XYZ file of C-alpha atoms in Angstrom:
606
model
C 0.200 -0.118 -0.008
C 1.178 3.630 -0.773
C 2.311 5.596 1.956
C -0.595 7.896 3.111
C 1.266 10.889 4.548
C 2.785 12.325 1.207
C -0.405 11.525 -0.843
C -2.410 13.187 2.045
C -0.159 16.302 1.854
C -0.522 16.535 -1.911
C -4.555 15.872 -1.841
C -4.924 18.660 0.780
C -4.125 21.262 -1.877
C -6.395 19.563 -4.599
C -10.211 20.406 -4.586
C -12.462 19.124 -3.556
C -10.184 16.831 -1.362
C -9.136 20.183 0.494
C -12.537 20.905 1.992
C -12.603 17.253 4.006
C -12.091 17.093 7.669
C -8.235 16.077 8.285
C -9.397 12.585 9.566
C -11.297 11.834 6.594
C -8.532 13.281 4.326
C -5.962 10.965 6.090
C -8.754 7.801 5.780
C -9.134 8.562 1.721
C -5.468 9.093 1.200
C -4.850 5.619 2.545
C -7.345 4.295 -0.335
C -5.461 5.702 -2.895
C -3.106 3.617 -4.952
C -0.187 5.040 -6.449
C 1.206 4.135 -9.826
C 4.098 5.158 -11.619
C 3.921 5.814 -15.410
C 6.491 6.486 -18.276
C 6.048 8.488 -21.300
C 4.082 6.337 -23.773
C 2.366 3.891 -21.309
C -1.282 3.251 -21.926
C -3.343 3.693 -18.645
C -6.478 2.701 -20.050
C -8.429 2.438 -23.185
C -11.976 2.922 -23.947
C -14.512 0.315 -23.389
C -12.344 -1.108 -20.768
C -13.373 -1.632 -17.043
C -12.072 1.405 -14.930
C -9.426 0.832 -11.891
C -10.872 3.551 -10.389
C -10.568 7.374 -10.489
C -7.274 8.793 -11.709
C -5.378 11.948 -10.411
C -2.200 13.265 -11.778
C 0.284 13.591 -9.279
C 3.543 14.372 -11.571
C 4.133 14.424 -15.072
C 1.243 14.686 -17.997
C -1.608 12.590 -19.331
C -2.982 12.773 -22.531
C -6.683 11.841 -22.932
C -8.315 10.922 -25.972
C -11.902 10.032 -27.163
C -12.558 6.591 -29.019
C -12.076 8.111 -32.448
C -8.349 9.147 -31.115
C -8.892 13.017 -31.079
C -7.105 14.590 -28.180
C -9.488 16.199 -25.826
C -7.333 17.084 -22.503
C -3.682 17.181 -21.737
C -3.997 17.088 -18.016
C -1.023 18.067 -15.239
C -0.726 17.503 -11.779
C -3.685 17.920 -9.571
C -6.022 17.225 -12.631
C -8.435 14.199 -12.303
C -9.678 11.891 -15.183
C -12.011 8.768 -15.528
C -14.850 9.902 -13.556
C -17.271 9.952 -16.429
C -17.274 6.323 -16.858
C -17.293 5.614 -13.254
C -20.230 7.927 -12.961
C -21.907 5.889 -15.823
C -21.071 2.060 -15.912
C -17.686 1.782 -14.576
C -16.230 1.324 -17.999
C -13.959 3.930 -19.811
C -15.396 6.737 -21.946
C -12.159 7.835 -23.104
C -8.696 6.639 -23.575
C -5.526 7.772 -21.674
C -2.099 7.558 -22.323
C 1.127 8.836 -20.200
C 3.008 11.949 -22.140
C 5.668 12.767 -19.515
C 7.241 10.589 -16.726
C 5.334 10.621 -13.604
C 2.610 9.056 -11.001
C -0.975 8.663 -11.101
C -3.248 8.215 -8.048
C -5.925 5.805 -7.936
C -9.215 5.883 -6.205
C -10.704 2.281 -6.172
C -14.353 2.452 -7.780
C -16.240 1.391 -4.630
C -14.203 4.339 -2.741
C -15.132 6.758 -5.362
C -19.006 6.141 -4.971
C -18.785 5.972 -1.167
C -17.387 9.411 -1.385
C -19.935 10.717 -3.829
C -22.615 9.289 -1.351
C -21.117 10.695 1.883
C -19.481 14.042 0.731
C -21.766 16.825 -0.704
C -18.669 18.950 -1.831
C -17.260 15.392 -3.519
C -20.482 14.861 -4.896
C -21.100 18.489 -6.489
C -17.450 18.255 -8.158
C -17.817 15.010 -9.774
C -21.573 14.325 -10.338
C -23.044 16.643 -12.920
C -26.224 14.425 -13.230
C -28.262 16.314 -10.749
C -32.294 16.108 -10.972
C -33.899 18.857 -12.991
C -36.785 19.703 -10.430
C -37.559 23.150 -9.470
C -36.269 24.053 -5.947
C -37.863 26.522 -4.306
C -35.900 29.498 -2.478
C -35.045 27.480 0.623
C -34.366 30.273 3.558
C -32.947 27.529 5.800
C -30.576 25.900 3.461
C -29.355 29.053 1.822
C -25.911 30.539 2.696
C -25.431 33.845 4.735
C -23.586 34.821 2.095
C -26.720 34.843 -0.344
C -28.834 36.534 2.515
C -26.475 39.425 3.573
C -26.330 43.008 2.436
C -22.886 43.714 1.579
C -20.789 46.673 1.988
C -22.091 47.498 5.550
C -21.843 51.185 6.942
C -19.723 51.678 9.754
C -18.693 54.168 12.380
C -15.891 54.217 15.049
C -16.640 53.658 18.497
C -15.806 57.283 19.389
C -18.324 58.741 17.009
C -21.017 60.820 18.409
C -24.502 59.055 18.809
C -25.975 62.171 16.697
C -23.411 61.489 13.665
C -24.117 57.821 13.871
C -28.095 58.344 13.438
C -27.537 60.968 10.841
C -25.435 58.295 9.082
C -28.101 55.592 9.338
C -30.610 57.994 7.916
C -28.588 59.095 4.967
C -27.848 55.640 4.080
C -31.603 54.255 5.047
C -30.085 51.755 7.313
C -31.191 50.335 10.624
C -27.922 49.507 12.264
C -23.982 50.233 11.891
C -21.139 48.088 12.497
C -18.791 49.853 15.167
C -15.024 49.126 13.720
C -11.888 49.802 15.250
C -8.808 49.514 12.851
C -11.124 47.447 10.588
C -12.107 44.822 13.240
C -15.821 44.989 14.322
C -15.878 45.827 18.086
C -19.952 46.328 18.537
C -23.150 47.277 16.690
C -25.542 49.989 17.316
C -29.137 49.750 16.070
C -31.991 52.216 15.685
C -33.687 50.303 18.678
C -30.531 51.137 20.745
C -31.124 54.794 19.697
C -34.442 54.826 20.992
C -33.856 52.549 24.250
C -30.437 53.526 25.130
C -30.338 57.221 24.151
C -33.658 58.723 23.856
C -35.538 56.746 26.506
C -32.286 57.238 28.961
C -32.442 61.011 28.367
C -28.859 60.998 26.771
C -27.442 63.845 24.744
C -26.527 63.284 21.012
C -22.916 63.840 22.072
C -22.276 60.918 23.838
C -20.011 58.446 22.126
C -21.349 55.380 20.373
C -19.090 52.994 22.569
C -21.359 53.944 25.432
C -24.472 52.609 24.014
C -23.506 50.024 21.415
C -23.731 46.468 21.715
C -20.062 45.328 22.158
C -18.676 41.982 20.962
C -22.073 41.088 19.145
C -22.844 37.612 18.099
C -21.664 37.223 14.483
C -21.681 34.431 11.643
C -19.557 33.559 9.150
C -20.516 33.872 5.224
C -20.686 30.117 5.021
C -23.277 29.610 7.457
C -26.596 28.693 6.854
C -30.264 30.360 6.969
C -31.109 28.114 9.675
C -28.114 29.352 11.982
C -29.471 33.084 11.550
C -32.961 31.645 12.531
C -31.724 30.094 15.332
C -29.757 32.990 16.805
C -32.472 35.469 15.879
C -35.043 33.697 18.124
C -33.153 32.465 20.866
C -31.460 35.700 21.452
C -34.155 38.027 20.435
C -32.348 40.121 17.990
C -32.868 41.296 14.710
C -29.375 42.196 13.200
C -26.347 40.074 12.383
C -23.207 40.830 11.360
C -21.321 38.742 9.060
C -17.687 38.572 9.901
C -14.809 37.068 7.861
C -11.308 36.967 9.580
C -12.272 39.491 12.043
C -13.427 42.110 9.435
C -17.215 42.985 9.050
C -18.425 42.003 5.367
C -22.007 42.151 5.638
C -25.054 42.292 7.870
C -28.327 40.170 7.946
C -31.524 41.884 9.227
C -34.758 40.297 9.843
C -36.028 42.490 6.965
C -33.621 40.556 4.526
C -35.078 37.425 5.567
C -38.578 38.580 4.616
C -37.469 39.965 1.417
C -35.672 36.517 0.523
C -38.688 34.268 1.556
C -41.129 36.631 -0.323
C -39.141 37.151 -3.270
C -40.119 34.421 -6.236
C -40.800 34.394 -9.826
C -44.678 33.731 -8.652
C -44.717 36.768 -6.626
C -43.074 38.836 -9.625
C -45.648 37.583 -12.144
C -48.440 38.254 -9.786
C -47.465 41.761 -9.391
C -46.976 41.993 -12.951
C -50.643 41.172 -13.583
C -51.886 44.199 -11.704
C -49.244 46.885 -12.576
C -50.737 49.813 -14.220
C -48.038 51.182 -16.496
C -44.307 50.707 -17.438
C -42.703 52.383 -14.546
C -44.778 50.073 -12.058
C -43.728 47.204 -14.380
C -40.032 48.496 -13.960
C -40.044 48.320 -10.155
C -41.065 45.035 -10.358
C -38.340 43.551 -13.003
C -35.561 45.551 -11.150
C -36.102 42.733 -8.611
C -35.003 40.099 -10.889
C -31.243 40.218 -10.355
C -31.880 39.454 -6.633
C -34.163 36.733 -7.669
C -31.486 35.311 -9.815
C -28.923 35.450 -6.719
C -31.484 33.500 -4.724
C -32.458 30.588 -7.380
C -28.703 30.084 -7.849
C -28.117 30.119 -4.114
C -30.805 27.435 -3.612
C -29.226 25.156 -5.852
C -31.632 25.131 -9.082
C -29.949 24.253 -12.523
C -29.346 26.679 -14.920
C -32.424 25.465 -17.447
C -34.876 26.227 -14.414
C -33.494 29.724 -13.481
C -33.562 30.927 -17.009
C -37.291 29.126 -17.355
C -38.348 31.288 -14.458
C -36.868 34.375 -15.247
C -38.172 34.235 -18.840
C -41.550 33.760 -17.164
C -41.389 37.167 -15.817
C -40.266 38.584 -19.248
C -43.353 36.825 -20.908
C -45.641 37.975 -18.114
C -44.330 41.600 -18.603
C -44.725 41.478 -22.493
C -48.426 40.056 -22.040
C -49.039 42.789 -19.513
C -47.790 45.603 -21.995
C -50.125 44.171 -24.618
C -53.075 44.551 -22.567
C -52.270 47.852 -21.507
C -51.658 48.731 -25.074
C -55.037 47.272 -26.021
C -56.661 49.258 -23.135
C -55.138 52.496 -24.554
C -55.422 51.650 -28.495
C -58.801 49.634 -28.419
C -59.449 46.092 -29.591
C -57.143 45.131 -32.332
C -58.602 45.390 -35.840
C -57.728 42.004 -36.956
C -56.134 39.113 -34.691
C -52.487 39.158 -34.242
C -49.712 37.260 -32.383
C -46.817 38.621 -30.497
C -43.668 36.244 -30.518
C -40.160 36.269 -29.144
C -36.886 35.274 -30.381
C -33.635 35.017 -29.398
C -33.061 34.217 -25.565
C -36.510 34.929 -24.698
C -37.955 32.719 -27.426
C -35.867 29.962 -26.306
C -36.352 30.376 -22.752
C -33.022 31.026 -21.724
C -32.944 34.954 -20.396
C -30.400 35.462 -17.779
C -29.744 38.767 -15.798
C -28.385 40.318 -19.117
C -31.161 40.353 -21.850
C -32.135 42.656 -24.566
C -35.484 42.272 -26.453
C -35.951 40.447 -30.010
C -39.685 39.850 -31.072
C -41.901 40.537 -34.041
C -45.959 40.532 -34.965
C -47.568 38.175 -37.068
C -50.648 39.637 -38.233
C -53.730 37.792 -39.799
C -54.087 38.055 -43.579
C -57.113 39.681 -43.374
C -55.428 42.787 -42.409
C -55.715 45.832 -44.490
C -53.153 48.687 -44.990
C -55.142 51.112 -42.802
C -54.558 48.511 -40.140
C -51.028 49.034 -39.789
C -51.214 52.258 -38.068
C -52.558 50.531 -34.842
C -50.161 47.606 -34.913
C -47.423 49.951 -35.150
C -48.604 52.126 -32.086
C -49.022 48.735 -30.235
C -45.522 47.436 -30.884
C -44.063 51.090 -30.197
C -45.976 50.848 -26.692
C -44.601 47.608 -25.866
C -41.218 47.903 -27.243
C -40.798 51.312 -25.312
C -42.335 49.650 -22.144
C -39.962 46.779 -22.400
C -37.071 49.125 -22.582
C -38.050 50.893 -19.469
C -38.384 47.420 -17.642
C -34.494 46.669 -18.684
C -35.388 44.488 -21.692
C -33.023 46.939 -24.004
C -34.132 47.664 -27.580
C -32.237 45.153 -29.890
C -29.236 46.698 -31.499
C -30.069 45.059 -34.548
C -33.513 46.298 -34.866
C -34.908 42.799 -35.042
C -38.328 44.200 -33.174
C -41.782 44.536 -34.085
C -41.723 48.116 -34.414
C -39.790 47.865 -37.471
C -42.034 47.459 -40.747
C -40.490 44.366 -41.774
C -41.035 42.638 -38.703
C -44.957 43.348 -38.502
C -46.451 41.555 -41.075
C -49.303 39.422 -42.413
C -48.836 35.581 -42.222
C -48.619 35.373 -45.878
C -45.792 37.724 -45.915
C -43.928 35.703 -43.268
C -44.312 32.623 -45.369
C -42.809 34.234 -48.209
C -39.871 35.187 -45.864
C -39.119 31.771 -45.046
C -39.340 30.576 -48.254
C -36.916 32.815 -49.701
C -34.280 32.286 -47.041
C -34.481 28.486 -47.687
C -34.539 28.707 -51.437
C -31.506 31.262 -51.473
C -29.585 30.810 -48.359
C -27.064 33.865 -48.763
C -25.257 34.789 -45.316
C -28.177 37.318 -44.411
C -30.756 34.756 -45.045
C -28.810 32.341 -42.727
C -28.630 35.015 -39.885
C -32.434 35.721 -40.064
C -33.013 32.311 -40.482
C -31.182 31.374 -37.251
C -32.788 34.141 -35.266
C -36.474 33.037 -36.547
C -36.174 29.485 -36.122
C -36.243 30.279 -32.189
C -39.527 31.988 -32.564
C -42.107 31.357 -29.499
C -45.242 32.859 -29.182
C -45.948 35.202 -26.220
C -49.422 36.653 -26.718
C -52.326 36.769 -29.169
C -53.551 34.208 -31.554
C -51.144 31.475 -31.578
C -53.089 29.853 -34.580
C -51.293 32.020 -36.783
C -47.800 30.572 -36.312
C -48.749 26.619 -35.437
C -49.181 25.764 -39.114
C -46.508 28.081 -40.339
C -43.890 26.508 -37.980
C -44.369 23.078 -39.173
C -44.591 24.069 -42.763
C -41.312 25.844 -42.535
C -39.507 23.135 -40.510
C -40.446 20.399 -43.293
C -39.561 22.679 -46.029
C -36.258 23.627 -44.650
C -35.171 20.187 -43.526
C -35.654 18.760 -46.869
C -33.408 21.391 -48.419
C -29.710 20.041 -48.144
C -28.057 23.013 -49.413
C -30.091 25.167 -47.234
C -28.904 22.786 -44.072
C -25.287 22.873 -45.241
C -25.073 26.761 -45.098
C -26.737 26.767 -41.665
C -24.609 24.210 -40.281
C -21.704 26.180 -41.788
C -23.023 29.415 -40.146
C -23.250 27.716 -36.808
C -19.649 27.176 -36.568
C -18.903 30.932 -36.597
C -19.149 31.062 -33.001
C -16.263 28.686 -31.464
C -15.148 27.810 -27.914
C -12.440 29.675 -26.492
C -9.809 26.934 -26.942
C -6.185 27.581 -27.732
C -2.760 25.731 -28.350
C -3.253 22.104 -27.078
C -6.838 22.873 -26.465
C -6.000 24.936 -23.483
C -8.530 27.942 -22.451
C -7.604 31.112 -24.470
C -8.861 34.435 -23.222
C -9.744 37.435 -24.974
C -6.763 39.045 -25.700
C -7.298 42.998 -25.660
C -9.730 45.627 -25.044
C -12.011 46.053 -21.879
C -12.538 42.382 -21.299
C -8.662 41.309 -21.982
C -8.018 37.898 -19.887
C -11.440 37.246 -19.371
C -13.945 34.352 -21.196
C -17.096 35.475 -23.028
C -19.474 32.746 -21.637
C -22.184 33.781 -23.816
C -20.969 34.076 -27.264
C -17.907 31.521 -26.850
C -19.720 29.443 -24.278
C -23.582 28.897 -24.681
C -24.065 30.148 -28.227
C -21.853 27.692 -29.841
C -24.394 25.069 -28.220
C -27.388 27.125 -29.100
C -26.284 27.050 -32.615
C -25.864 23.413 -32.287
C -29.239 22.644 -31.006
C -30.667 24.759 -33.537
C -29.198 22.654 -36.426
C -30.383 19.252 -34.479
C -33.835 20.656 -34.497
C -33.970 21.706 -38.120
C -32.406 18.260 -39.082
C -35.270 16.395 -36.941
C -37.937 18.995 -37.422
C -37.914 19.246 -33.708
C -40.606 22.347 -32.758
C -39.154 22.719 -29.249
C -36.990 26.398 -28.953
C -35.299 25.934 -25.484
C -31.670 24.625 -26.288
C -31.722 21.811 -23.823
C -35.138 20.386 -24.927
C -33.801 20.500 -28.655
C -30.813 18.466 -27.577
C -32.873 15.766 -25.506
C -35.335 15.676 -28.446
C -32.452 15.384 -30.962
C -31.168 12.078 -29.035
C -34.620 10.859 -29.182
C -35.205 11.316 -32.741
C -31.555 9.806 -33.722
C -30.173 12.943 -35.140
C -27.571 12.661 -32.304
C -25.976 9.830 -31.000
C -26.733 8.706 -27.339
C -23.097 9.406 -26.230
C -22.754 12.755 -28.175
C -25.809 13.849 -26.936
C -25.120 13.165 -23.155
C -21.762 14.404 -23.538
C -22.847 17.722 -24.936
C -25.898 18.197 -22.424
C -23.153 17.814 -19.705
C -20.948 20.314 -21.212
C -23.921 22.743 -21.910
C -24.915 22.438 -18.234
C -21.349 23.014 -17.023
C -20.846 26.180 -19.192
C -24.306 27.795 -18.576
C -24.298 26.864 -14.795
C -20.730 28.591 -14.524
C -22.359 31.537 -16.519
C -25.459 31.861 -14.194
C -23.238 31.706 -10.812
C -20.924 34.422 -12.252
C -23.772 36.702 -12.934
C -25.085 35.776 -9.357
C -21.944 36.410 -7.825
C -21.486 39.981 -9.756
C -25.056 40.615 -8.289
C -24.191 39.730 -4.584
C -21.039 42.345 -5.051
C -23.271 45.077 -5.978
C -22.262 44.724 -9.809
C -24.339 44.756 -12.811
C -24.396 41.008 -14.247
C -22.365 40.325 -17.447
C -21.233 37.225 -19.302
C -17.189 38.086 -18.757
C -15.452 35.364 -16.689
C -11.602 35.554 -15.468
C -10.517 31.854 -15.351
C -8.190 33.098 -12.392
C -11.369 33.160 -10.471
C -11.849 29.377 -10.887
C -9.998 26.796 -9.222
C -7.747 24.252 -11.118
C -10.535 21.635 -11.290
C -13.097 23.979 -12.277
C -10.777 25.464 -15.265
C -10.040 21.597 -16.283
C -13.813 20.718 -16.078
C -14.542 24.062 -18.109
C -12.027 23.357 -20.858
C -13.307 19.592 -21.154
C -16.872 20.958 -21.586
C -15.362 23.358 -24.547
C -13.440 20.148 -25.976
C -16.781 18.570 -26.305
C -18.472 21.232 -27.946
C -15.502 21.692 -30.285
C -15.629 17.887 -31.332
C -19.529 18.202 -31.873
C -19.013 21.284 -34.111
C -16.319 19.204 -35.941
C -18.823 16.437 -36.549
C -21.369 18.653 -37.880
C -18.660 20.536 -40.203
C -17.937 16.856 -41.220
C -21.459 16.251 -42.152
C -21.960 13.937 -39.485
C -24.465 14.465 -36.438
C -22.103 13.290 -33.884
C -19.021 11.284 -33.163
C -20.056 7.557 -33.199
């Protein structure tokens, strides 16, 4: 058996082992088997039973798929083989030593034991979590997701009057009292009433005289249950959050109430009774915090984006109703449709608007003034609500995108028959259409007709496939992660255009090939597997890759919101652990492999 001491020391610097208690780390180190390797050695081959989970301790390992394509070049602290263990125990790849060194092998039974017993281990290695919606559970949410950041503080020698004015100017109910950046006390509005006014004290007394010294605190990693228990047992309404002696936030009873009250259903209910765009904007302004709550509660990306899109849909329908109330009933039936991320039900904390209007063929020229006014009312309202105007003017306010069904039918036929670059771009957008409000019969027949026509035109499909390859994963030399080289986002990854968009494009091609009516990317990938458009193994790999990329993007946005910043799509790889970067790189490799298959006229690798 290998000496566990150096193995334990090595693992203590490797995630997720670094999160294990010391005794458990020692125990699992004992279970590992150290195997030396020489450059050129075959560690395992595709389809063979796996000896366990591998961790590179020294040297380098090259991992390739069953077709011999290199998917990863792994150095020390990187793991491999977990995908096969998580499925059926057989290798899903081939691994060869590229440099002399050694690997550590964790036997299969021990690997499965660790998955069962340690949540951090399971979160890291198991990406097959159930897709059910989780509610925003206060009890199990982290304090870091609940607290107000950048707390307002004052020194202990400050006058009570100055402290009160500071609370008023910042609209807060408590101040942290700090000395040399360390928390020494807390003073609340209740203290001002009971210890100052009721006691007849002057506003000139120092804060240290009336503050609560050495208050009870919590760490950012504590749970909502810890907050509840402390507040109930100690009968307090404010809890400072402290890390390394420094106050980094505060949780109040009001914060807990807001967290519990904020849900997508609550926002949709409020939207249904809003009287104008300004009221709607006050409601949609709560979306970023909802995003934080949903991510903090462990919801998967497709659940979070669906719930956020539901709010955008409700907002659009409310604006349509308000428009009709102002303009009167429509002269002919109409249908408002969304495309882009809203059409695919994939909106995040950063979204513009992409929409169009289908009008009944009974429409006459004089009716357009009504629908132009309706489109302007709704698009202007959406802009006020934070769904900004489309830079490419892909909106119902443009005459071109507000037409009778017969014109739309001609649009699609022309794009399919003459697939020039502009036609490909427009077709890509319009294949993501989804009805939002109005007469849905105006679209249902046209959608099926267009899918059938497009799927049978091999030249059009080939052009669409070629167009789908314009967005590529950020992979560089030896398939390492390649960041943006210059500009505002230098050394960052664009998790939208180089992350989720390449998968979105693949999903759209599969939907076209299989005449799949779903607009949502994940639903398209699942349907493509069932329809035989993509091989089972290719679909599973792509779904896993998409889930990882999309989840990281959402978690990045939630982290920015918690830090008081606007959400964006630019992620710095330096903010990730070695393992996270390794998983992300592998996900990008999967996407690149699937793009390559499309480029060579295949649905997926065999």
